[in-house]
CSV table of N, CA and C in Angstrom, one decimal:
chain,number,residue,atom,x,y,z
A,1,MET,N,98.3,111.8,104.8
A,1,MET,CA,97.0,112.4,105.0
A,1,MET,C,97.0,113.2,106.3
A,2,GLY,N,97.9,112.8,107.3
A,2,GLY,CA,97.9,113.5,108.5
A,2,GLY,C,97.0,113.0,109.6
A,3,ARG,N,96.1,112.1,109.2
A,3,ARG,CA,95.2,111.5,110.2
A,3,ARG,C,94.7,110.2,109.7
A,4,ASP,N,94.0,109.5,110.5
A,4,ASP,CA,93.5,108.1,110.1
A,4,ASP,C,92.5,108.2,109.0
A,5,LYS,N,92.8,107.8,107.8
A,5,LYS,CA,91.9,107.8,106.7
A,5,LYS,C,90.6,107.1,106.9
A,6,ALA,N,90.7,106.0,107.6
A,6,ALA,CA,89.5,105.1,107.8
A,6,ALA,C,88.4,105.9,108.5
A,7,LEU,N,88.7,106.9,109.3
A,7,LEU,CA,87.7,107.6,110.0
A,7,LEU,C,87.2,108.9,109.3
A,8,LEU,N,87.7,109.2,108.2
A,8,LEU,CA,87.3,110.4,107.4
A,8,LEU,C,85.8,110.2,107.0
A,9,PRO,N,85.1,111.3,107.1
A,9,PRO,CA,83.7,111.3,106.6
A,9,PRO,C,83.6,111.0,105.1
A,10,TYR,N,82.6,110.2,104.8
A,10,TYR,CA,82.4,109.9,103.3
A,10,TYR,C,81.0,109.4,103.2
A,11,ARG,N,80.2,110.1,102.4
A,11,ARG,CA,78.8,109.8,102.0
A,11,ARG,C,78.0,109.5,103.3
A,12,GLY,N,78.1,110.3,104.3
A,12,GLY,CA,77.2,110.1,105.5
A,12,GLY,C,77.7,109.1,106.4
A,13,ALA,N,78.9,108.6,106.2
A,13,ALA,CA,79.5,107.6,107.1
A,13,ALA,C,81.0,107.9,107.2
A,14,THR,N,81.8,106.8,107.3
A,14,THR,CA,83.3,107.0,107.3
A,14,THR,C,83.8,106.2,106.1
A,15,LEU,N,85.0,106.4,105.7
A,15,LEU,CA,85.6,105.6,104.6
A,15,LEU,C,85.6,104.1,105.0
A,16,LEU,N,85.8,103.8,106.3
A,16,LEU,CA,85.8,102.5,106.7
A,16,LEU,C,84.4,101.8,106.6
A,17,GLU,N,83.4,102.5,107.0
A,17,GLU,CA,82.1,102.0,106.9
A,17,GLU,C,81.7,101.8,105.4
A,18,HIS,N,82.1,102.8,104.6
A,18,HIS,CA,81.8,102.7,103.1
A,18,HIS,C,82.5,101.4,102.5
A,19,ALA,N,83.8,101.2,102.8
A,19,ALA,CA,84.5,100.1,102.3
A,19,ALA,C,83.9,98.8,102.8
A,20,ALA,N,83.5,98.7,104.1
A,20,ALA,CA,82.8,97.5,104.6
A,20,ALA,C,81.5,97.2,103.9
A,21,GLY,N,80.8,98.3,103.5
A,21,GLY,CA,79.5,98.1,102.8
A,21,GLY,C,79.8,97.6,101.4
A,22,ILE,N,80.8,98.0,100.7
A,22,ILE,CA,81.1,97.5,99.4
A,22,ILE,C,81.5,96.0,99.5
A,23,VAL,N,82.3,95.7,100.4
A,23,VAL,CA,82.7,94.3,100.6
A,23,VAL,C,81.5,93.4,101.0
A,24,ARG,N,80.6,93.9,101.9
A,24,ARG,CA,79.5,93.2,102.4
A,24,ARG,C,78.5,92.8,101.2
A,25,ALA,N,78.5,93.6,100.2
A,25,ALA,CA,77.6,93.4,99.0
A,25,ALA,C,78.0,92.1,98.3
A,26,VAL,N,79.3,91.7,98.5
A,26,VAL,CA,79.8,90.5,97.8
A,26,VAL,C,80.1,89.3,98.8
A,27,ALA,N,80.6,89.7,100.0
A,27,ALA,CA,81.0,88.7,101.0
A,27,ALA,C,80.4,89.1,102.4
A,28,PRO,N,79.5,88.3,102.9
A,28,PRO,CA,78.8,88.6,104.1
A,28,PRO,C,79.7,88.7,105.4
A,29,ASP,N,80.9,88.0,105.3
A,29,ASP,CA,81.8,88.0,106.5
A,29,ASP,C,82.8,89.1,106.3
A,30,VAL,N,82.6,90.2,106.9
A,30,VAL,CA,83.5,91.3,106.8
A,30,VAL,C,84.3,91.4,108.1
A,31,ARG,N,85.6,91.6,107.9
A,31,ARG,CA,86.5,91.8,109.0
A,31,ARG,C,87.4,93.0,108.7
A,32,ILE,N,87.8,93.7,109.8
A,32,ILE,CA,88.7,94.9,109.6
A,32,ILE,C,90.1,94.5,110.1
A,33,LEU,N,91.0,94.9,109.2
A,33,LEU,CA,92.5,94.8,109.6
A,33,LEU,C,92.9,96.1,110.2
A,34,SER,N,93.3,96.1,111.5
A,34,SER,CA,93.6,97.3,112.2
A,34,SER,C,95.1,97.7,112.2
A,35,GLY,N,95.9,96.9,111.6
A,35,GLY,CA,97.4,97.2,111.7
A,35,GLY,C,97.9,96.6,113.0
A,36,ALA,N,99.1,97.1,113.4
A,36,ALA,CA,99.7,96.6,114.6
A,36,ALA,C,99.0,97.1,115.9
A,37,ARG,N,98.2,98.1,115.8
A,37,ARG,CA,97.5,98.7,117.0
A,37,ARG,C,96.0,98.4,116.9
A,38,ARG,N,95.5,97.8,117.9
A,38,ARG,CA,94.1,97.5,117.9
A,38,ARG,C,93.2,98.7,117.9
A,39,ARG,N,92.3,98.8,116.9
A,39,ARG,CA,91.4,100.0,116.8
A,39,ARG,C,90.2,99.6,116.0
A,40,TYR,N,89.2,100.4,115.9
A,40,TYR,CA,88.0,100.2,115.1
A,40,TYR,C,87.0,99.2,115.7
A,41,GLU,N,87.1,99.0,116.9
A,41,GLU,CA,86.2,98.0,117.6
A,41,GLU,C,84.8,98.5,117.7
A,42,ASP,N,84.5,99.7,117.5
A,42,ASP,CA,83.2,100.3,117.6
A,42,ASP,C,82.4,100.1,116.3
A,43,PHE,N,82.9,99.4,115.3
A,43,PHE,CA,82.2,99.3,114.0
A,43,PHE,C,81.4,98.0,113.8
A,44,GLY,N,81.3,97.2,114.9
A,44,GLY,CA,80.4,96.1,114.9
A,44,GLY,C,80.8,94.9,114.0
A,45,VAL,N,82.1,94.8,113.6
A,45,VAL,CA,82.6,93.7,112.9
A,45,VAL,C,83.9,93.3,113.6
A,46,PRO,N,84.3,92.0,113.4
A,46,PRO,CA,85.6,91.6,114.0
A,46,PRO,C,86.8,92.4,113.5
A,47,VAL,N,87.7,92.6,114.5
A,47,VAL,CA,88.9,93.4,114.2
A,47,VAL,C,90.1,92.4,114.3
A,48,ILE,N,91.0,92.5,113.3
A,48,ILE,CA,92.2,91.6,113.3
A,48,ILE,C,93.4,92.5,113.4
A,49,GLU,N,94.3,92.2,114.3
A,49,GLU,CA,95.5,92.9,114.4
A,49,GLU,C,96.6,92.2,113.6
A,50,ASP,N,97.6,93.0,113.1
A,50,ASP,CA,98.8,92.4,112.5
A,50,ASP,C,99.6,91.7,113.6
A,51,PRO,N,99.9,90.4,113.4
A,51,PRO,CA,100.7,89.8,114.4
A,51,PRO,C,102.2,90.1,114.3
A,52,ILE,N,102.6,90.8,113.3
A,52,ILE,CA,104.0,91.1,113.0
A,52,ILE,C,104.1,92.6,112.8
A,53,CYS,N,104.9,93.2,113.6
A,53,CYS,CA,105.1,94.7,113.4
A,53,CYS,C,106.2,94.9,112.4
A,54,GLY,N,106.0,96.0,111.6
A,54,GLY,CA,107.0,96.4,110.7
A,54,GLY,C,107.1,95.6,109.4
A,55,ALA,N,106.1,94.8,109.1
A,55,ALA,CA,106.1,94.0,107.9
A,55,ALA,C,105.2,94.6,106.8
A,56,GLY,N,104.6,95.7,107.1
A,56,GLY,CA,103.7,96.4,106.1
A,56,GLY,C,102.5,95.6,105.7
A,57,PRO,N,102.1,95.8,104.4
A,57,PRO,CA,100.9,95.1,103.9
A,57,PRO,C,101.0,93.6,104.0
A,58,LEU,N,102.2,93.1,103.9
A,58,LEU,CA,102.4,91.6,104.0
A,58,LEU,C,101.9,91.1,105.3
A,59,ALA,N,102.1,91.8,106.4
A,59,ALA,CA,101.7,91.4,107.7
A,59,ALA,C,100.2,91.5,107.8
A,60,GLY,N,99.5,92.5,107.2
A,60,GLY,CA,98.1,92.6,107.1
A,60,GLY,C,97.5,91.4,106.3
A,61,LEU,N,98.1,91.1,105.2
A,61,LEU,CA,97.6,89.9,104.4
A,61,LEU,C,97.7,88.6,105.2
A,62,TYR,N,98.9,88.5,105.9
A,62,TYR,CA,99.1,87.3,106.7
A,62,TYR,C,98.0,87.2,107.8
A,63,ALA,N,97.7,88.3,108.5
A,63,ALA,CA,96.7,88.4,109.5
A,63,ALA,C,95.3,88.0,108.9
A,64,ALA,N,95.0,88.5,107.8
A,64,ALA,CA,93.7,88.2,107.1
A,64,ALA,C,93.6,86.7,106.8
A,65,LEU,N,94.6,86.2,106.2
A,65,LEU,CA,94.6,84.8,105.7
A,65,LEU,C,94.6,83.9,106.9
A,66,THR,N,95.3,84.2,107.9
A,66,THR,CA,95.4,83.3,109.1
A,66,THR,C,94.0,83.3,109.8
A,67,SER,N,93.3,84.4,109.9
A,67,SER,CA,92.0,84.5,110.5
A,67,SER,C,91.0,83.7,109.6
A,68,ALA,N,91.1,83.8,108.3
A,68,ALA,CA,90.2,83.1,107.4
A,68,ALA,C,90.5,81.6,107.6
A,69,ALA,N,91.7,81.2,107.6
A,69,ALA,CA,92.1,79.7,107.7
A,69,ALA,C,91.5,79.2,109.0
A,70,ALA,N,91.6,79.9,110.1
A,70,ALA,CA,91.1,79.5,111.4
A,70,ALA,C,89.6,79.2,111.4
A,71,ASP,N,88.9,79.9,110.5
A,71,ASP,CA,87.5,79.8,110.4
A,71,ASP,C,87.0,78.9,109.1
A,72,ASP,N,88.0,78.2,108.6
A,72,ASP,CA,87.7,77.4,107.4
A,72,ASP,C,87.1,78.2,106.2
A,73,ILE,N,87.6,79.4,106.0
A,73,ILE,CA,87.1,80.3,104.9
A,73,ILE,C,88.2,80.1,103.8
A,74,ASP,N,87.8,79.7,102.6
A,74,ASP,CA,88.7,79.3,101.6
A,74,ASP,C,89.1,80.5,100.7
A,75,ARG,N,88.4,81.6,100.7
A,75,ARG,CA,88.6,82.7,99.9
A,75,ARG,C,88.4,84.0,100.7
A,76,ILE,N,89.2,85.0,100.4
A,76,ILE,CA,89.0,86.3,101.0
A,76,ILE,C,89.1,87.4,100.0
A,77,LEU,N,88.4,88.5,100.3
A,77,LEU,CA,88.5,89.8,99.6
A,77,LEU,C,89.4,90.7,100.4
A,78,TRP,N,90.1,91.5,99.7
A,78,TRP,CA,91.0,92.5,100.4
A,78,TRP,C,90.8,93.8,99.8
A,79,LEU,N,90.3,94.8,100.5
A,79,LEU,CA,90.1,96.1,99.9
A,79,LEU,C,90.6,97.2,100.9
A,80,ALA,N,91.5,98.0,100.4
A,80,ALA,CA,92.0,99.1,101.2
A,80,ALA,C,90.9,100.2,101.4
A,81,VAL,N,90.9,100.8,102.5
A,81,VAL,CA,89.9,101.7,102.9
A,81,VAL,C,90.0,103.0,102.1
A,82,ASP,N,91.1,103.3,101.5
A,82,ASP,CA,91.3,104.5,100.7
A,82,ASP,C,91.0,104.3,99.2
A,83,LEU,N,90.2,103.3,98.9
A,83,LEU,CA,89.8,103.1,97.5
A,83,LEU,C,88.2,103.2,97.4
A,84,PRO,N,87.7,104.3,97.6
A,84,PRO,CA,86.2,104.4,97.8
A,84,PRO,C,85.4,104.2,96.5
A,85,PHE,N,86.0,104.2,95.4
A,85,PHE,CA,85.3,104.2,94.1
A,85,PHE,C,85.2,102.8,93.5
A,86,VAL,N,85.7,101.8,94.2
A,86,VAL,CA,85.6,100.4,93.7
A,86,VAL,C,84.2,99.9,93.8
A,87,PRO,N,83.6,99.5,92.6
A,87,PRO,CA,82.3,99.0,92.6
A,87,PRO,C,82.2,97.6,93.1
A,88,SER,N,81.1,97.2,93.7
A,88,SER,CA,80.9,95.8,94.2
A,88,SER,C,81.0,94.8,93.0
A,89,GLY,N,80.6,95.2,91.8
A,89,GLY,CA,80.7,94.3,90.7
A,89,GLY,C,82.2,93.9,90.4
A,90,LEU,N,83.1,94.8,90.6
A,90,LEU,CA,84.5,94.5,90.4
A,90,LEU,C,85.0,93.5,91.4
A,91,LEU,N,84.5,93.7,92.7
A,91,LEU,CA,84.9,92.7,93.7
A,91,LEU,C,84.3,91.3,93.4
A,92,GLN,N,83.1,91.3,92.9
A,92,GLN,CA,82.5,90.0,92.5
A,92,GLN,C,83.3,89.3,91.4
A,93,ARG,N,83.8,90.1,90.4
A,93,ARG,CA,84.6,89.5,89.3
A,93,ARG,C,85.9,89.0,89.9
A,94,LEU,N,86.5,89.7,90.9
A,94,LEU,CA,87.7,89.2,91.6
A,94,LEU,C,87.5,87.8,92.2
A,95,VAL,N,86.4,87.7,93.0
A,95,VAL,CA,86.0,86.5,93.6
A,95,VAL,C,85.8,85.4,92.6
A,96,ASP,N,85.1,85.7,91.6
A,96,ASP,CA,84.8,84.7,90.5
A,96,ASP,C,86.0,84.1,89.9
A,97,ALA,N,87.0,85.0,89.7
A,97,ALA,CA,88.3,84.6,89.1
A,97,ALA,C,89.0,83.5,89.9
A,98,LEU,N,88.7,83.4,91.2
A,98,LEU,CA,89.4,82.4,92.0
A,98,LEU,C,89.0,81.0,91.7
A,99,ASP,N,88.0,80.8,90.8
A,99,ASP,CA,87.7,79.5,90.3
A,99,ASP,C,88.8,78.9,89.5
A,100,HIS,N,89.7,79.7,89.0
A,100,HIS,CA,90.8,79.2,88.2
A,100,HIS,C,92.2,79.9,88.5
A,101,ALA,N,92.2,80.7,89.6
A,101,ALA,CA,93.4,81.4,90.0
A,101,ALA,C,93.6,81.3,91.6
A,102,ASP,N,94.8,81.6,92.0
A,102,ASP,CA,95.0,81.7,93.5
A,102,ASP,C,94.8,83.1,94.0
A,103,ILE,N,95.1,84.0,93.1
A,103,ILE,CA,95.0,85.5,93.4
A,103,ILE,C,94.4,86.2,92.2
A,104,ALA,N,93.5,87.1,92.5
A,104,ALA,CA,92.9,87.9,91.4
A,104,ALA,C,93.0,89.4,91.9
A,105,MET,N,93.7,90.2,91.1
A,105,MET,CA,93.9,91.6,91.4
A,105,MET,C,93.3,92.5,90.4
A,106,ALA,N,92.8,93.7,90.8
A,106,ALA,CA,92.3,94.6,89.9
A,106,ALA,C,93.4,95.3,89.1
A,107,ARG,N,93.2,95.6,87.8
A,107,ARG,CA,94.2,96.2,87.0
A,107,ARG,C,93.7,97.3,86.1
A,108,THR,N,94.4,98.4,86.1
A,108,THR,CA,94.1,99.5,85.1
A,108,THR,C,95.3,99.6,84.2
A,109,GLU,N,95.2,100.6,83.3
A,109,GLU,CA,96.3,100.8,82.4
A,109,GLU,C,97.6,101.3,83.2
A,110,HIS,N,97.4,101.7,84.4
A,110,HIS,CA,98.5,102.1,85.3
A,110,HIS,C,99.2,100.9,86.0
A,111,GLY,N,98.6,99.8,86.0
A,111,GLY,CA,99.1,98.6,86.6
A,111,GLY,C,98.1,97.9,87.5
A,112,VAL,N,98.6,97.0,88.4
A,112,VAL,CA,97.7,96.2,89.2
A,112,VAL,C,97.6,96.9,90.6
A,113,GLU,N,96.5,96.6,91.3
A,113,GLU,CA,96.3,97.2,92.6
A,113,GLU,C,96.2,96.0,93.6
A,114,PRO,N,97.3,95.6,94.3
A,114,PRO,CA,97.2,94.5,95.2
A,114,PRO,C,96.3,94.7,96.4
A,115,LEU,N,95.9,96.0,96.6
A,115,LEU,CA,95.1,96.2,97.8
A,115,LEU,C,93.6,96.2,97.4
A,116,CYS,N,93.3,95.8,96.2
A,116,CYS,CA,91.9,95.5,95.7
A,116,CYS,C,92.1,94.1,95.1
A,117,ALA,N,91.9,93.1,95.9
A,117,ALA,CA,92.2,91.7,95.4
A,117,ALA,C,91.4,90.7,96.1
A,118,ALA,N,91.5,89.5,95.6
A,118,ALA,CA,90.9,88.3,96.2
A,118,ALA,C,91.9,87.2,96.2
A,119,PHE,N,91.9,86.4,97.3
A,119,PHE,CA,92.9,85.4,97.5
A,119,PHE,C,92.3,84.0,97.9
A,120,ARG,N,92.8,82.9,97.4
A,120,ARG,CA,92.5,81.6,97.9
A,120,ARG,C,93.4,81.4,99.1
A,121,THR,N,92.7,81.1,100.2
A,121,THR,CA,93.4,81.2,101.5
A,121,THR,C,94.6,80.3,101.6
A,122,ALA,N,94.5,79.0,101.4
A,122,ALA,CA,95.6,78.0,101.7
A,122,ALA,C,96.8,78.3,100.9
A,123,PRO,N,96.8,78.3,99.6
A,123,PRO,CA,98.0,78.5,98.8
A,123,PRO,C,98.7,79.9,99.1
A,124,VAL,N,97.9,80.9,99.2
A,124,VAL,CA,98.5,82.2,99.4
A,124,VAL,C,99.1,82.3,100.8
A,125,LEU,N,98.4,81.8,101.8
A,125,LEU,CA,98.9,81.8,103.2
A,125,LEU,C,100.3,81.1,103.3
A,126,GLU,N,100.4,80.0,102.7
A,126,GLU,CA,101.7,79.3,102.7
A,126,GLU,C,102.8,80.2,102.1
A,127,ASN,N,102.5,80.8,101.0
A,127,ASN,CA,103.6,81.7,100.3
A,127,ASN,C,103.9,82.9,101.2
A,128,VAL,N,102.8,83.5,101.8
A,128,VAL,CA,103.1,84.7,102.6
A,128,VAL,C,103.9,84.3,103.9
A,129,ARG,N,103.6,83.1,104.4
A,129,ARG,CA,104.3,82.7,105.6
A,129,ARG,C,105.8,82.5,105.2
A,130,ARG,N,106.1,81.9,104.1
A,130,ARG,CA,107.5,81.7,103.7
A,130,ARG,C,108.2,83.0,103.4
A,131,ALA,N,107.5,84.0,102.8
A,131,ALA,CA,108.1,85.3,102.6
A,131,ALA,C,108.4,86.0,103.9
A,132,LEU,N,107.5,85.9,104.8
A,132,LEU,CA,107.7,86.6,106.1
A,132,LEU,C,108.9,85.9,106.8
A,133,LEU,N,109.0,84.6,106.8
A,133,LEU,CA,110.1,83.9,107.5
A,133,LEU,C,111.5,84.3,106.9
A,134,ALA,N,111.4,84.5,105.6
A,134,ALA,CA,112.7,84.9,104.9
A,134,ALA,C,112.9,86.4,104.9
A,135,ALA,N,112.0,87.2,105.6
A,135,ALA,CA,112.1,88.6,105.7
A,135,ALA,C,112.1,89.3,104.3
A,136,ARG,N,111.3,88.7,103.4
A,136,ARG,CA,111.1,89.2,102.0
A,136,ARG,C,109.7,89.8,102.0
A,137,LEU,N,109.6,91.1,102.3
A,137,LEU,CA,108.3,91.7,102.7
A,137,LEU,C,107.5,92.3,101.5
A,138,LYS,N,108.0,92.2,100.3
A,138,LYS,CA,107.2,92.7,99.2
A,138,LYS,C,106.1,91.7,98.8
A,139,LEU,N,104.9,92.3,98.6
A,139,LEU,CA,103.8,91.4,98.2
A,139,LEU,C,104.1,90.6,97.0
A,140,THR,N,104.8,91.2,96.0
A,140,THR,CA,105.1,90.5,94.8
A,140,THR,C,105.9,89.2,95.0
A,141,VAL,N,106.8,89.3,96.0
A,141,VAL,CA,107.6,88.1,96.4
A,141,VAL,C,106.7,87.0,96.9
A,142,ALA,N,105.8,87.4,97.8
A,142,ALA,CA,104.9,86.4,98.3
A,142,ALA,C,104.0,85.7,97.3
A,143,PHE,N,103.8,86.4,96.2
A,143,PHE,CA,102.9,85.9,95.1
A,143,PHE,C,103.6,85.0,94.1
A,144,GLU,N,104.9,84.9,94.2
A,144,GLU,CA,105.7,84.1,93.2
A,144,GLU,C,105.2,82.7,93.2
A,145,GLY,N,105.1,82.2,92.0
A,145,GLY,CA,104.7,80.8,91.9
A,145,GLY,C,103.2,80.5,92.0
A,146,LEU,N,102.4,81.5,92.3
A,146,LEU,CA,101.0,81.3,92.4
A,146,LEU,C,100.3,81.7,91.1
A,147,ARG,N,99.1,81.2,90.8
A,147,ARG,CA,98.3,81.5,89.7
A,147,ARG,C,97.6,82.8,89.9
A,148,ILE,N,98.0,83.8,89.1
A,148,ILE,CA,97.5,85.2,89.3
A,148,ILE,C,96.7,85.6,88.1
A,149,GLU,N,95.5,86.1,88.3
A,149,GLU,CA,94.7,86.7,87.2
A,149,GLU,C,94.5,88.2,87.6
A,150,THR,N,94.5,89.0,86.5
A,150,THR,CA,94.2,90.4,86.7
A,150,THR,C,92.9,90.7,86.1
A,151,ILE,N,92.1,91.5,86.7
A,151,ILE,CA,90.8,91.8,86.3
A,151,ILE,C,90.7,93.3,85.9
A,152,PRO,N,90.3,93.6,84.6
A,152,PRO,CA,90.3,95.0,84.2
A,152,PRO,C,89.4,95.9,85.0
A,153,ALA,N,89.9,97.1,85.3
A,153,ALA,CA,89.1,98.1,86.0
A,153,ALA,C,89.3,99.4,85.4
A,154,ALA,N,88.4,100.3,85.5
A,154,ALA,CA,88.6,101.7,85.0
A,154,ALA,C,89.5,102.4,86.0
A,155,ALA,N,90.3,103.3,85.5
A,155,ALA,CA,91.3,104.0,86.4
A,155,ALA,C,90.7,104.7,87.5
A,156,HIS,N,89.5,105.3,87.3
A,156,HIS,CA,88.9,106.1,88.4
A,156,HIS,C,88.4,105.2,89.5
A,157,GLU,N,88.1,103.9,89.2
A,157,GLU,CA,87.6,103.0,90.2
A,157,GLU,C,88.7,102.6,91.2
A,158,LEU,N,90.0,102.8,90.8
A,158,LEU,CA,91.1,102.5,91.7
A,158,LEU,C,91.8,103.7,92.2
A,159,THR,N,91.1,104.9,92.2
A,159,THR,CA,91.7,106.1,92.7
A,159,THR,C,92.0,106.0,94.2
A,160,ASN,N,93.2,106.2,94.6
A,160,ASN,CA,93.6,106.2,96.0
A,160,ASN,C,93.4,107.6,96.6
A,161,LEU,N,93.0,107.6,97.8
A,161,LEU,CA,93.0,108.9,98.6
A,161,LEU,C,94.2,108.9,99.5
A,162,ASN,N,95.3,109.5,98.9
A,162,ASN,CA,96.6,109.5,99.6
A,162,ASN,C,96.9,110.8,100.2
A,163,SER,N,96.2,111.9,99.9
A,163,SER,CA,96.5,113.2,100.4
A,163,SER,C,95.2,114.0,100.7
A,164,PRO,N,95.3,115.1,101.5
A,164,PRO,CA,94.2,115.9,101.7
A,164,PRO,C,93.6,116.4,100.4
A,165,ASP,N,94.4,116.7,99.4
A,165,ASP,CA,93.9,117.1,98.1
A,165,ASP,C,93.1,116.0,97.4
A,166,ASP,N,93.6,114.8,97.5
A,166,ASP,CA,92.8,113.7,96.9
A,166,ASP,C,91.4,113.5,97.6
A,167,TYR,N,91.5,113.7,98.9
A,167,TYR,CA,90.2,113.5,99.7
A,167,TYR,C,89.3,114.7,99.3
A,168,ALA,N,89.8,115.9,99.2
A,168,ALA,CA,88.9,117.0,98.9
A,168,ALA,C,88.2,116.8,97.5
A,169,LEU,N,88.9,116.1,96.6
A,169,LEU,CA,88.3,115.9,95.3
A,169,LEU,C,87.2,114.8,95.3
A,170,THR,N,87.0,114.1,96.4
A,170,THR,CA,86.0,113.1,96.4
A,170,THR,C,84.6,113.7,96.5
A,171,GLU,N,84.5,114.9,97.0
A,171,GLU,CA,83.2,115.5,97.1
A,171,GLU,C,82.5,115.5,95.7
A,172,GLY,N,81.3,115.0,95.7
A,172,GLY,CA,80.6,115.0,94.4
A,172,GLY,C,80.9,113.8,93.5
A,173,ARG,N,81.9,112.9,93.9
A,173,ARG,CA,82.3,111.8,93.1
A,173,ARG,C,81.6,110.6,93.7
A,174,GLY,N,81.6,109.5,93.0
A,174,GLY,CA,81.0,108.3,93.6
A,174,GLY,C,80.8,107.3,92.6
């Protein structure tokens, strides 16, 4: 994208504020994962840094799960900031699926989207910790042996904004 996607304007706010609002409709405790560099402190919600540099999304998931475990939170939602079309109803279905699964991920005909997911804290944290210690950094490796449910979603709901062209197409969508 060439710049921080989280700070791009979207619907009178930023993509970060928009994503936080979608999550807040389902889960009142919203936290921001900042990556390895601390940022986004001006948004009025707790910011969590990745404790491990160079481990990609797995480090972010570890940070989120560790923070949740420290506060006795047994379930988390995880939503990438560049998925602005995810409806709160889909997030609620992900959370509800945790009644019988360890992980619930959104799925379209193109596959699953692990950056739009819900996790049961304890079992997933243990798997993520083991994967990091073994330097096996793929999310799919960390999910091995866990009960996973995929929740159907429309393809447009999981459209990523990965380029300036993608972002330009968001005008008028929602």
